[in-house]
Amino acid sequence: MTRQMTGARMVVQALKDQGVDVVFGYPGGAVLPIYDEIFQQNDIRHILVRHEQGAVHMAEGYARSTGKVGVALVTSGPGATNAVTGLTDALMDSIPIVVLTGQVPTFMIGTDGFQEADTVGITRPCTKMNWLVKDTAKLSETIHQAFHVAKAGRPGPVLVDIPKDVQFANAEYTRPEKARTDHYAPRVKGDIDRITRLVELMETAERPILYTGGGVINSGRGASQLLRELADATDFPVTSTLMGLGAYPASGKNWLGMLGMHGLYEANLAMHGCDLMINIGARFDDRITGRVKDFSPRSKKAHIDIDPSSINKVIHVDIPILGDVGHVLEDLLKIWKARGRKVNREALSKWWAQIGEWKKVNCLAYAPSDKTIKPQYALQRLEALTRGRNRYITTEVGQHQMWAAQYLGFDEPNRWMTSGGLGTMGYGLPASIGVQVAHPDALVINVAGEASWLMNMQEMGTAMQFRAPVKQFILNNERLGMVRQWQELLHGERYSSSWSESLPDFVKLAEAFGCKGIQCTDPKDLDEAIQEMLAYDGPVIFDCRVEKHENCFPMIPSGKPHNEMLLSADAEAFKSGAVLV
Amino acid sequence: MSALNIKKGSTSHSAYDLRDSHSEVEESHTLAVIVENEPGVLARVIGLFSGRGYNIDSLTVAEVDHTGHRSRITIVTRGTPAVVDQIEAQLSRMVPVYEVHDLTAEGPCVQRELALIKVSGRGEPRIEALRLAEIFRASVVDSTLDSFVFEMTGTPAKIDAFAELMRPLGLKEIARTGVAAMSRGA
């Protein structure tokens, strides 16, 4: 059966056939035909954002918390350029999203028409793939391909640019199963010989470590399950990047905490001192490695990654395994079990004893206060009061983000949404709305700093309009905290433009948006205030006034190796004089 | 460097598994990249090189399979072994890229480039230019009383050598296609 329809209807039909239930977007001249089609149906919900950047971050939040593809729809020109930050963010963090942009009619392309921009040109370096569709007959197939490319292999953002005349014209609709997608089929099975070589190393390793990343989460629930099985069966310690938190549970017995620039002492020292490093779906980011030439100098390294360009990009590895984490872990476990489940128990127990010594440093210790709220304390209380709940956390970018990663525990994947690679301030608020739309009954908290939060605060309007009861937990230090910290430690305490003057009254701001505002300044009131936030049925802006000059430790300054970590003055090791190991 | 010290890029050996990927020595590599022939693909490939700071010494592209919509891009690039490996990996993960061949690493290959070279002058230099053109097997495709346009194909080094010889004889203009390359043997 052939089905003729307009390009605009095709867009909506293709989204439905791809299982899309919600689109985040903003209308404009070049997408009016599509919006007209959206108006005339009820299967796809449209969330009207306040700025296109917000739409893309919401799609990201939706995608990361569900494992499905997130969709944003924006107009030509400024609509598309406003989406660029979100696209780059999704590219860096491997988030599958499809962004549909309107474009001026094909006959106007190149004439500098009103709201014309070279969208595919601008977005080429920040998408996994993009298409300008000039023929309605190719539109539906292109959209199906876009979904395939977004999900397959290493996930990422794709963009389809659709001129207005293409939306108006009629053509035959191509169903998803008829669309050609086999031309892009990244290899998912790892090389068995290499996996076997890794198993051999695992059997004799004295100081092994599993270094896990966002690839485990992107690989799906099964991959996280296999990781847990692997860690528990071998008793290997597990650390994770910022992106991979929750793949192995924070309550798990082998958990060392996050590694990297603001990672835990025991995690970084274990990375530095290990003799077998198994990188599972991470990418040796510079926030992880520190100084490359001193990175984990005595270890054999294996790297499991679906992206060939991630392997040997930064760190040369001994056993590269190209494949999907889930598939490779499955084979790895099978082979390890078939060979008799061997590990070097004796050496492992010594290794754990050493790790135990590092843990005694208590690197997350901080000086408590009964006068001001310490940001770490605020997060510990938030954790204590929400841990058991059906909870999703998003963050902005900066000190609060690192503290959240350190002090909040994640026992499941897809519960932690943060801008890791790009470090996009302004990510957390829209992402929290995207998460809430996907999980209407869950508790969704955006842990924020006031400066980041202000970057996309207009999206509170979206939260109100669509009744997304997101909780904005703002650690307000009236500073650009991480910038201030670097200036204190590395730039002679010259605080160049790192404090915010004329901040809004967040409680009044909440009232202006029509939601609830809470301010808390005294640690004694904090629990009650958090409870009030949790109890409120609707969006909350929580202005948590915290210590203004708190630094985030541990910290590996840029370009230093893992064993040259700065610790808080309150960590145990500092008192015993062993700050730098 | 590897024990056998076989220089990568040699046309008589495949030294792919012998070279030291930690070497800091820059090597020239010729890559053949088979891509979907659709708008934007070339821009995407070139953008990879500029965006990640890789070198392009030469680049040619043309459709090679009309029905299959395939184009072949030949890129001559330079970099340390690690960078060349990274370029190959970055290219191979691109959605519209079907195949990437490092012709330099895969074994002997033929490389050819076409050039048009305009030389002007009268008298002895003009005769000398024509004589040299014969030696280089360049053919005359345009001629006036005081100029020639030579056409020649060959390796880039041969064209370089010919152009260098033409310089004192009145070299006016040179147009080169860039390298097309293919592995030797079946």
JSON list of C-alpha atoms in Angstrom, two decimals, chain A residues 120 123-125 127-131 149 154 180 183-184 307-314 316, chain B residues 21-22 36 38-41 43-45 52 70 82 86 89-90 92-98:
[
{"chain": "A", "resi": 120, "resn": "VAL", "atom": "CA", "xyz": [24.13, 21.48, 8.04]},
{"chain": "A", "resi": 123, "resn": "THR", "atom": "CA", "xyz": [26.28, 21.57, 12.74]},
{"chain": "A", "resi": 124, "resn": "ARG", "atom": "CA", "xyz": [28.49, 19.21, 10.74]},
{"chain": "A", "resi": 125, "resn": "PRO", "atom": "CA", "xyz": [31.29, 19.12, 13.34]},
{"chain": "A", "resi": 127, "resn": "THR", "atom": "CA", "xyz": [26.68, 15.99, 14.92]},
{"chain": "A", "resi": 128, "resn": "LYS", "atom": "CA", "xyz": [27.40, 12.35, 14.33]},
{"chain": "A", "resi": 129, "resn": "MET", "atom": "CA", "xyz": [25.65, 12.85, 10.99]},
{"chain": "A", "resi": 130, "resn": "ASN", "atom": "CA", "xyz": [23.35, 15.41, 9.46]},
{"chain": "A", "resi": 131, "resn": "TRP", "atom": "CA", "xyz": [21.21, 15.72, 6.36]},
{"chain": "A", "resi": 149, "resn": "VAL", "atom": "CA", "xyz": [22.44, 6.39, 13.26]},
{"chain": "A", "resi": 154, "resn": "ARG", "atom": "CA", "xyz": [28.55, 4.93, 19.72]},
{"chain": "A", "resi": 180, "resn": "ARG", "atom": "CA", "xyz": [17.95, 1.44, 4.24]},
{"chain": "A", "resi": 183, "resn": "HIS", "atom": "CA", "xyz": [25.06, 0.71, 5.47]},
{"chain": "A", "resi": 184, "resn": "TYR", "atom": "CA", "xyz": [25.86, 1.81, 9.00]},
{"chain": "A", "resi": 307, "resn": "ASP", "atom": "CA", "xyz": [34.47, 3.56, 18.76]},
{"chain": "A", "resi": 308, "resn": "PRO", "atom": "CA", "xyz": [37.76, 2.68, 17.02]},
{"chain": "A", "resi": 309, "resn": "SER", "atom": "CA", "xyz": [38.95, 6.26, 17.35]},
{"chain": "A", "resi": 310, "resn": "SER", "atom": "CA", "xyz": [38.72, 6.12, 21.15]},
{"chain": "A", "resi": 311, "resn": "ILE", "atom": "CA", "xyz": [41.25, 3.32, 21.27]},
{"chain": "A", "resi": 312, "resn": "ASN", "atom": "CA", "xyz": [44.88, 4.45, 21.37]},
{"chain": "A", "resi": 313, "resn": "LYS", "atom": "CA", "xyz": [43.82, 8.09, 20.99]},
{"chain": "A", "resi": 314, "resn": "VAL", "atom": "CA", "xyz": [45.28, 9.31, 24.24]},
{"chain": "A", "resi": 316, "resn": "HIS", "atom": "CA", "xyz": [48.37, 3.43, 24.22]},
{"chain": "B", "resi": 21, "resn": "SER", "atom": "CA", "xyz": [53.57, 3.38, 17.11]},
{"chain": "B", "resi": 22, "resn": "HIS", "atom": "CA", "xyz": [55.29, 5.50, 19.76]},
{"chain": "B", "resi": 36, "resn": "GLU", "atom": "CA", "xyz": [28.73, 7.52, 0.03]},
{"chain": "B", "resi": 38, "resn": "GLU", "atom": "CA", "xyz": [26.13, 12.52, -1.20]},
{"chain": "B", "resi": 39, "resn": "PRO", "atom": "CA", "xyz": [26.30, 16.23, -0.42]},
{"chain": "B", "resi": 40, "resn": "GLY", "atom": "CA", "xyz": [28.35, 17.19, 2.58]},
{"chain": "B", "resi": 41, "resn": "VAL", "atom": "CA", "xyz": [30.47, 14.05, 2.82]},
{"chain": "B", "resi": 43, "resn": "ALA", "atom": "CA", "xyz": [33.05, 18.63, 3.81]},
{"chain": "B", "resi": 44, "resn": "ARG", "atom": "CA", "xyz": [32.71, 16.20, 6.70]},
{"chain": "B", "resi": 45, "resn": "VAL", "atom": "CA", "xyz": [35.96, 14.46, 5.80]},
{"chain": "B", "resi": 52, "resn": "ARG", "atom": "CA", "xyz": [41.51, 17.81, 14.71]},
{"chain": "B", "resi": 70, "resn": "ARG", "atom": "CA", "xyz": [30.29, 5.58, -4.18]},
{"chain": "B", "resi": 82, "resn": "ALA", "atom": "CA", "xyz": [49.90, 7.24, 16.30]},
{"chain": "B", "resi": 86, "resn": "GLN", "atom": "CA", "xyz": [44.01, 7.92, 14.69]},
{"chain": "B", "resi": 89, "resn": "ALA", "atom": "CA", "xyz": [40.11, 5.31, 13.00]},
{"chain": "B", "resi": 90, "resn": "GLN", "atom": "CA", "xyz": [38.40, 8.70, 12.86]},
{"chain": "B", "resi": 92, "resn": "SER", "atom": "CA", "xyz": [36.40, 4.69, 9.57]},
{"chain": "B", "resi": 93, "resn": "ARG", "atom": "CA", "xyz": [33.85, 5.59, 12.23]},
{"chain": "B", "resi": 94, "resn": "MET", "atom": "CA", "xyz": [32.16, 8.21, 10.06]},
{"chain": "B", "resi": 95, "resn": "VAL", "atom": "CA", "xyz": [28.66, 7.26, 9.08]},
{"chain": "B", "resi": 96, "resn": "PRO", "atom": "CA", "xyz": [28.98, 7.84, 5.28]},
{"chain": "B", "resi": 97, "resn": "VAL", "atom": "CA", "xyz": [32.42, 6.19, 5.09]},
{"chain": "B", "resi": 98, "resn": "TYR", "atom": "CA", "xyz": [32.38, 2.58, 3.88]}
]
